[in-house]
Tab-separated table of N, CA and C in Angstrom:
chain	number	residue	atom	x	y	z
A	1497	UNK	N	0.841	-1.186	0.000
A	1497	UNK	CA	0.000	0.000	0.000
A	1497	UNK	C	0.884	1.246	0.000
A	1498	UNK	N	0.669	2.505	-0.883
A	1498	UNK	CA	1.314	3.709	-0.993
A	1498	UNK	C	1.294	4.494	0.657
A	1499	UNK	N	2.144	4.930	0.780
A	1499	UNK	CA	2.306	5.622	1.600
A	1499	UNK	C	1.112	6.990	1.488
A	1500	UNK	N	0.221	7.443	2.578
A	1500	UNK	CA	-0.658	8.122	2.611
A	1500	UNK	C	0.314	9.681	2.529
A	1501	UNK	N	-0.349	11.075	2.197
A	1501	UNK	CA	-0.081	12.029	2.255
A	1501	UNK	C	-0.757	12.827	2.780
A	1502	UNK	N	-0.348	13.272	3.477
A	1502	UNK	CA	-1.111	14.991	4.398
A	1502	UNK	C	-0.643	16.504	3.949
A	1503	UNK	N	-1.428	16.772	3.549
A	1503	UNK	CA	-0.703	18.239	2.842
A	1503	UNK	C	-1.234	19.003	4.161
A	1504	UNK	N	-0.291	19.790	5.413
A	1504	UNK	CA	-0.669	20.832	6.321
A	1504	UNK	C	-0.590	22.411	5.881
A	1505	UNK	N	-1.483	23.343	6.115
A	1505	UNK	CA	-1.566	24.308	5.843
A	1505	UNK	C	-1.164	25.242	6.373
A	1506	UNK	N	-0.495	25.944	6.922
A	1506	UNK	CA	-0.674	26.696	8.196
A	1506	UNK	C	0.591	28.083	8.235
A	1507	UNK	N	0.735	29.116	8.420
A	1507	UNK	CA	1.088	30.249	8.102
A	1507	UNK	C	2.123	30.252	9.413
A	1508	UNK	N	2.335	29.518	10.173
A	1508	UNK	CA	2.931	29.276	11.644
A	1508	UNK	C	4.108	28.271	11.461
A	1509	UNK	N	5.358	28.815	11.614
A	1509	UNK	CA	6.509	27.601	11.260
A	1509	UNK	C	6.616	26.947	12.336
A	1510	UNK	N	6.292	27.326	13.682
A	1510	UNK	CA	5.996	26.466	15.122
A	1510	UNK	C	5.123	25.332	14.396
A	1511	UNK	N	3.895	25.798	14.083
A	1511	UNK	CA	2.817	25.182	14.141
A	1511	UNK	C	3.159	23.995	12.856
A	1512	UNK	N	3.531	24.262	12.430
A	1512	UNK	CA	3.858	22.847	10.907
A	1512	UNK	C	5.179	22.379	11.300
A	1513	UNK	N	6.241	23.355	12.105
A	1513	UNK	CA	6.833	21.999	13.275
A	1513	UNK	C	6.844	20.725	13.624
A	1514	UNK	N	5.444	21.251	14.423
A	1514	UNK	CA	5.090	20.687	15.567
A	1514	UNK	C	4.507	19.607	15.144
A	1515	UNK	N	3.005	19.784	14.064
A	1515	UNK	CA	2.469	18.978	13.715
A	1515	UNK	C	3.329	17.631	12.977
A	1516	UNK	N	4.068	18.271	11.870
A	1516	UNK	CA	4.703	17.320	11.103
A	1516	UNK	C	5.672	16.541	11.852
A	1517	UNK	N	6.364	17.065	12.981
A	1517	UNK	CA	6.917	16.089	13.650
A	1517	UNK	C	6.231	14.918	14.206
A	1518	UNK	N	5.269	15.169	15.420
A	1518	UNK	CA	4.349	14.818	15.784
A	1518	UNK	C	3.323	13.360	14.638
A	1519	UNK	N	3.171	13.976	13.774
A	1519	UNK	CA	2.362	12.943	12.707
A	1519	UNK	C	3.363	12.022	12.605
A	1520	UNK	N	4.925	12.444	11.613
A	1520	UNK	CA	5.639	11.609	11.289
A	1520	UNK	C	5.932	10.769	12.269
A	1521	UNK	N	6.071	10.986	13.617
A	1521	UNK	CA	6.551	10.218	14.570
A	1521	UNK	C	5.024	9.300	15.494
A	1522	UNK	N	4.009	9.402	15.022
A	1522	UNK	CA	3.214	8.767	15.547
A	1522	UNK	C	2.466	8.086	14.165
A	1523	UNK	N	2.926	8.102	12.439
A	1523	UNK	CA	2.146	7.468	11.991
A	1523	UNK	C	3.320	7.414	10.455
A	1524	UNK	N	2.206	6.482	9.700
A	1524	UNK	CA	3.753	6.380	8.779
A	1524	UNK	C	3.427	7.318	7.725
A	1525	UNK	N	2.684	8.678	7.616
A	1525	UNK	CA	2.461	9.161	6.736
A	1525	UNK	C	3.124	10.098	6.234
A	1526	UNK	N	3.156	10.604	5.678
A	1526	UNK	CA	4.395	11.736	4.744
A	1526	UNK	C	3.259	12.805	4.704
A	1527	UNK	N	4.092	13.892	5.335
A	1527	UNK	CA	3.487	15.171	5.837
A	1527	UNK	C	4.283	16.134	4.719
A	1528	UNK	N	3.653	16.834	3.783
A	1528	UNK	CA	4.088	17.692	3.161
A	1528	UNK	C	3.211	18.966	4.096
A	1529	UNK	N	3.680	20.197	3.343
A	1529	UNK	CA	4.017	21.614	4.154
A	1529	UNK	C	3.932	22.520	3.296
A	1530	UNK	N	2.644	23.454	3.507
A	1530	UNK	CA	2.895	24.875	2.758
A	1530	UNK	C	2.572	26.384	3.510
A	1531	UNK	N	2.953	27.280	3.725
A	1531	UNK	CA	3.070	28.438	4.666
A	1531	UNK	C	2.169	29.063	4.238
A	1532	UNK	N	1.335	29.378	3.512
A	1532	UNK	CA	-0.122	29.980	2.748
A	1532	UNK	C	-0.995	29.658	2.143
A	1533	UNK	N	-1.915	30.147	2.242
A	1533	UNK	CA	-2.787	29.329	1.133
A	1533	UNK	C	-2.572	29.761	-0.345
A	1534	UNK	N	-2.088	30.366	-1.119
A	1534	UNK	CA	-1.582	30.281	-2.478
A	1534	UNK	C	-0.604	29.141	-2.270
A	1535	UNK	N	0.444	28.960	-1.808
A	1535	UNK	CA	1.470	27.705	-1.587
A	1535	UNK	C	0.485	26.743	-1.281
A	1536	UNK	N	-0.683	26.721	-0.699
A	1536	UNK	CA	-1.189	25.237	-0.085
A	1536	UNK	C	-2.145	24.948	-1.462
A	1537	UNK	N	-2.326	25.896	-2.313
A	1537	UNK	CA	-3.589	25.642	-3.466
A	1537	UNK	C	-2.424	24.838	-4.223
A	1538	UNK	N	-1.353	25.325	-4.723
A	1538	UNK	CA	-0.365	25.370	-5.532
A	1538	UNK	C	-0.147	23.718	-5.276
A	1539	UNK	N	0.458	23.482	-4.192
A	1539	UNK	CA	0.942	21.939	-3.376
A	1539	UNK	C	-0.280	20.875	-3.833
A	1540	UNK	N	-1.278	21.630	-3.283
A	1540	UNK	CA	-2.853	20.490	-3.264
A	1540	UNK	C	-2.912	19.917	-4.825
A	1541	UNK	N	-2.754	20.888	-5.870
A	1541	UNK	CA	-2.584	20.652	-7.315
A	1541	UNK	C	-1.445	19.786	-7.422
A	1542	UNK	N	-0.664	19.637	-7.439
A	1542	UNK	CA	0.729	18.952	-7.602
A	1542	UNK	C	0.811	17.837	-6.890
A	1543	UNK	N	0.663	17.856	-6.383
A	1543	UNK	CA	0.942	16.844	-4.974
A	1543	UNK	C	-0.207	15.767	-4.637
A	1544	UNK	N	-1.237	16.404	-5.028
A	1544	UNK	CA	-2.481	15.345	-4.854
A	1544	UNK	C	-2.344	14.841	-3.588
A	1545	UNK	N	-2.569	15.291	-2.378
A	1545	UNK	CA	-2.627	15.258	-1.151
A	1545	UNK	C	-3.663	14.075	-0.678
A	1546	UNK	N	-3.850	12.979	0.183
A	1546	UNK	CA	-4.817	12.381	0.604
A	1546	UNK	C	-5.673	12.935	1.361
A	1547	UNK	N	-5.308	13.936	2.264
A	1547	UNK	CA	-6.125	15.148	3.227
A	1547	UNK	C	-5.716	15.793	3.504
A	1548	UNK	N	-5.877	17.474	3.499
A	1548	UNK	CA	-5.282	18.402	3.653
A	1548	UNK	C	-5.359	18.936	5.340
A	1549	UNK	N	-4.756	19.123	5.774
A	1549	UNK	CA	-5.051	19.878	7.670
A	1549	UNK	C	-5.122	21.427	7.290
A	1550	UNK	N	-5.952	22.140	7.200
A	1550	UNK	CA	-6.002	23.366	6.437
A	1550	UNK	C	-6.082	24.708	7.842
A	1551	UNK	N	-5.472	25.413	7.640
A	1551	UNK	CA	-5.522	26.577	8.992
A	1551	UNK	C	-6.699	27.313	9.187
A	1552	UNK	N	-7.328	27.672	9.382
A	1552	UNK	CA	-9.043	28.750	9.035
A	1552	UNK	C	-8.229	30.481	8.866
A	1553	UNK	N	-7.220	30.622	9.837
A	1553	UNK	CA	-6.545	32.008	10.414
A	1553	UNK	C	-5.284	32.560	9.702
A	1554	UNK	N	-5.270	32.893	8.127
A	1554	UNK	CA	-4.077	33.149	7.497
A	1554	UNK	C	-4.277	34.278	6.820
A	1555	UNK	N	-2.685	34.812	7.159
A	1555	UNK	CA	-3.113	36.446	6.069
A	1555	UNK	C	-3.254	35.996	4.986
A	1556	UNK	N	-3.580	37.119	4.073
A	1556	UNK	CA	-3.769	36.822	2.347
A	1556	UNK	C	-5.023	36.162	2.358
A	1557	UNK	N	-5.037	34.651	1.805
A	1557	UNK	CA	-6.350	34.236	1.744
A	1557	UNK	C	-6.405	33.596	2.977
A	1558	UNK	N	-7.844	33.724	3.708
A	1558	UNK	CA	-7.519	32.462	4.991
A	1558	UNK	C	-8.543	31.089	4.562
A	1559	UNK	N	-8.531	30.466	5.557
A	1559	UNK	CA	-8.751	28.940	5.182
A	1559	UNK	C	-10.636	28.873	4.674
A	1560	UNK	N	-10.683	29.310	5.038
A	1560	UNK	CA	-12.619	28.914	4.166
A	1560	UNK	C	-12.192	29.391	2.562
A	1561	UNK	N	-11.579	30.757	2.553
A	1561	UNK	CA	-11.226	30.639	1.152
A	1561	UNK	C	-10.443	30.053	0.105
A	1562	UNK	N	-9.689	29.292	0.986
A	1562	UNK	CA	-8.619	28.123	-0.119
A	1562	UNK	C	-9.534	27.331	0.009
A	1563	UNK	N	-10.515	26.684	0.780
A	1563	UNK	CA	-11.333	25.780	0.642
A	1563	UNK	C	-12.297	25.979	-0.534
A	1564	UNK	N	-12.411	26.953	-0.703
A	1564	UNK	CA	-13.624	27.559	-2.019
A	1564	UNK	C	-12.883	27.085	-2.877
A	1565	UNK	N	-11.778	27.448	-3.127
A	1565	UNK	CA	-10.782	27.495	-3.978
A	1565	UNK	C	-10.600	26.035	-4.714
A	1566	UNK	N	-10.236	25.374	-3.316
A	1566	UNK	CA	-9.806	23.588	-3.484
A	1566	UNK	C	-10.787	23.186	-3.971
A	1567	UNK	N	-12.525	23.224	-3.485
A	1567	UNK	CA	-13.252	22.538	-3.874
A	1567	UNK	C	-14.033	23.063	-5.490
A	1568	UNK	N	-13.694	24.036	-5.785
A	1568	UNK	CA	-13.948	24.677	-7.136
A	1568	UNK	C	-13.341	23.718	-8.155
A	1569	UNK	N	-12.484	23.072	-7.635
A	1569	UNK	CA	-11.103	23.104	-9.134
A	1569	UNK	C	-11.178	21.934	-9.060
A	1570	UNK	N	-11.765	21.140	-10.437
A	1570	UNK	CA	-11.492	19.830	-10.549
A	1570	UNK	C	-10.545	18.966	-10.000
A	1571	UNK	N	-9.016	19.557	-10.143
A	1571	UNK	CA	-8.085	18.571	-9.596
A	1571	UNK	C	-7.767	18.342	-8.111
A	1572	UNK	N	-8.370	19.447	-7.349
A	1572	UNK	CA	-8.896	18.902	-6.072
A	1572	UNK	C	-9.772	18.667	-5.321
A	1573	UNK	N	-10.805	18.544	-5.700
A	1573	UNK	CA	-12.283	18.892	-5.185
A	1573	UNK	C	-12.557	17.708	-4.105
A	1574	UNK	N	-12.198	16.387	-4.509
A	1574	UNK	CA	-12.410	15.405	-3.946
A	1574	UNK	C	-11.433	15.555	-3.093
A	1575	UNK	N	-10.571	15.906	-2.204
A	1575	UNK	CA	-9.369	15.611	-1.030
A	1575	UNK	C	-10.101	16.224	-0.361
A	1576	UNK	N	-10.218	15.423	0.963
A	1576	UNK	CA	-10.642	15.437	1.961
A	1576	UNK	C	-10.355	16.692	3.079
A	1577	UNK	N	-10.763	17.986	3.553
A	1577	UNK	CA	-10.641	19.199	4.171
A	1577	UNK	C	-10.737	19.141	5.245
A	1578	UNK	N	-9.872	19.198	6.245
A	1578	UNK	CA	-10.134	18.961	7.591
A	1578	UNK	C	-9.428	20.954	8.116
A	1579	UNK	N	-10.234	21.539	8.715
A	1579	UNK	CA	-9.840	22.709	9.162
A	1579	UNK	C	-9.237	22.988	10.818
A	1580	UNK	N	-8.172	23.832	10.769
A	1580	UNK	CA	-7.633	24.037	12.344
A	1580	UNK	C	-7.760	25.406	12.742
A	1581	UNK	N	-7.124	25.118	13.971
A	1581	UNK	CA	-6.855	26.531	14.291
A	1581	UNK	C	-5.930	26.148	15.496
A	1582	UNK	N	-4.558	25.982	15.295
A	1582	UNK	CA	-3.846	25.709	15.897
A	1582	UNK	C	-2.981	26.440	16.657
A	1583	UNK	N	-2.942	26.656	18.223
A	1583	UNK	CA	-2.130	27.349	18.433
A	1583	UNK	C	-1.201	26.572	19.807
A	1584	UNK	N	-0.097	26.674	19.450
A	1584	UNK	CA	1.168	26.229	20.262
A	1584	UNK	C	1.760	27.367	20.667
A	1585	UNK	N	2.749	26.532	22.011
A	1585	UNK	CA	3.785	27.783	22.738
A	1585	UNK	C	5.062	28.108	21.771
A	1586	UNK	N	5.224	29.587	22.269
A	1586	UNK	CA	6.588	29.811	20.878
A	1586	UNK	C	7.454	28.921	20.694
A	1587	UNK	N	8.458	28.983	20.231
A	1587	UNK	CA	9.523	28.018	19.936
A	1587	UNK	C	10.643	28.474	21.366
A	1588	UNK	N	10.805	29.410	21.771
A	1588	UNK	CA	11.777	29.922	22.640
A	1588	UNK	C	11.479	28.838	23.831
A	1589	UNK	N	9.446	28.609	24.056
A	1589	UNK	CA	9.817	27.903	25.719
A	1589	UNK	C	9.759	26.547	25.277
A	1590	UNK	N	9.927	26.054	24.049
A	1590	UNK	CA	10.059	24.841	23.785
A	1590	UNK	C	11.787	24.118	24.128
A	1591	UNK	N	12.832	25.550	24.309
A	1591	UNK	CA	13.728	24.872	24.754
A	1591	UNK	C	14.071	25.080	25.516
């Protein structure tokens, strides 16, 4: 069986950190990563993601609107949208 893909969304380099560590180390899936939603539309096209972890809270476009976006466009309409709003401690008290 192919290795599953998670495309994470999220405008927070803590926050796609955290997660992608976290996933990779609790599952065998391959966590791809994009810092916006133009980068996460861009990725979702290319990449053909199995489910996206999408942020709701991003400058530029935020997450209901890449979702318009994703589900508009034939080549992603069908991947599965799961929305966050993730917030972690800075990186400073992490060490």
């Amino acid at each position: 069986m192919a290795t599953q893909r998670l495309l994470l969304v999220d405008d927070n380099e803590d926050n796609r950190m955290l997660v992608k560590f976290a996933l990779e180390s609790q599952t065998d899936w391959k966590i791809l990563t994009a810092a916006d939603g133009i980068e996460g539309i861009a990725k979702a096209e290319q990449e053909q993601p199995d489910v996206i972890l999408l942020d709701l809270v991003m400058p530029d476009l935020n997450g209901l609107t890449v979702c318009e976006i994703l589900k508009s466009n034939i080549f992603t309409c069908t991947i599965p949208i799961i929305f966050s709003r993730l917030r972690f401690m800075p990186r400073c008290w992490l060490n």
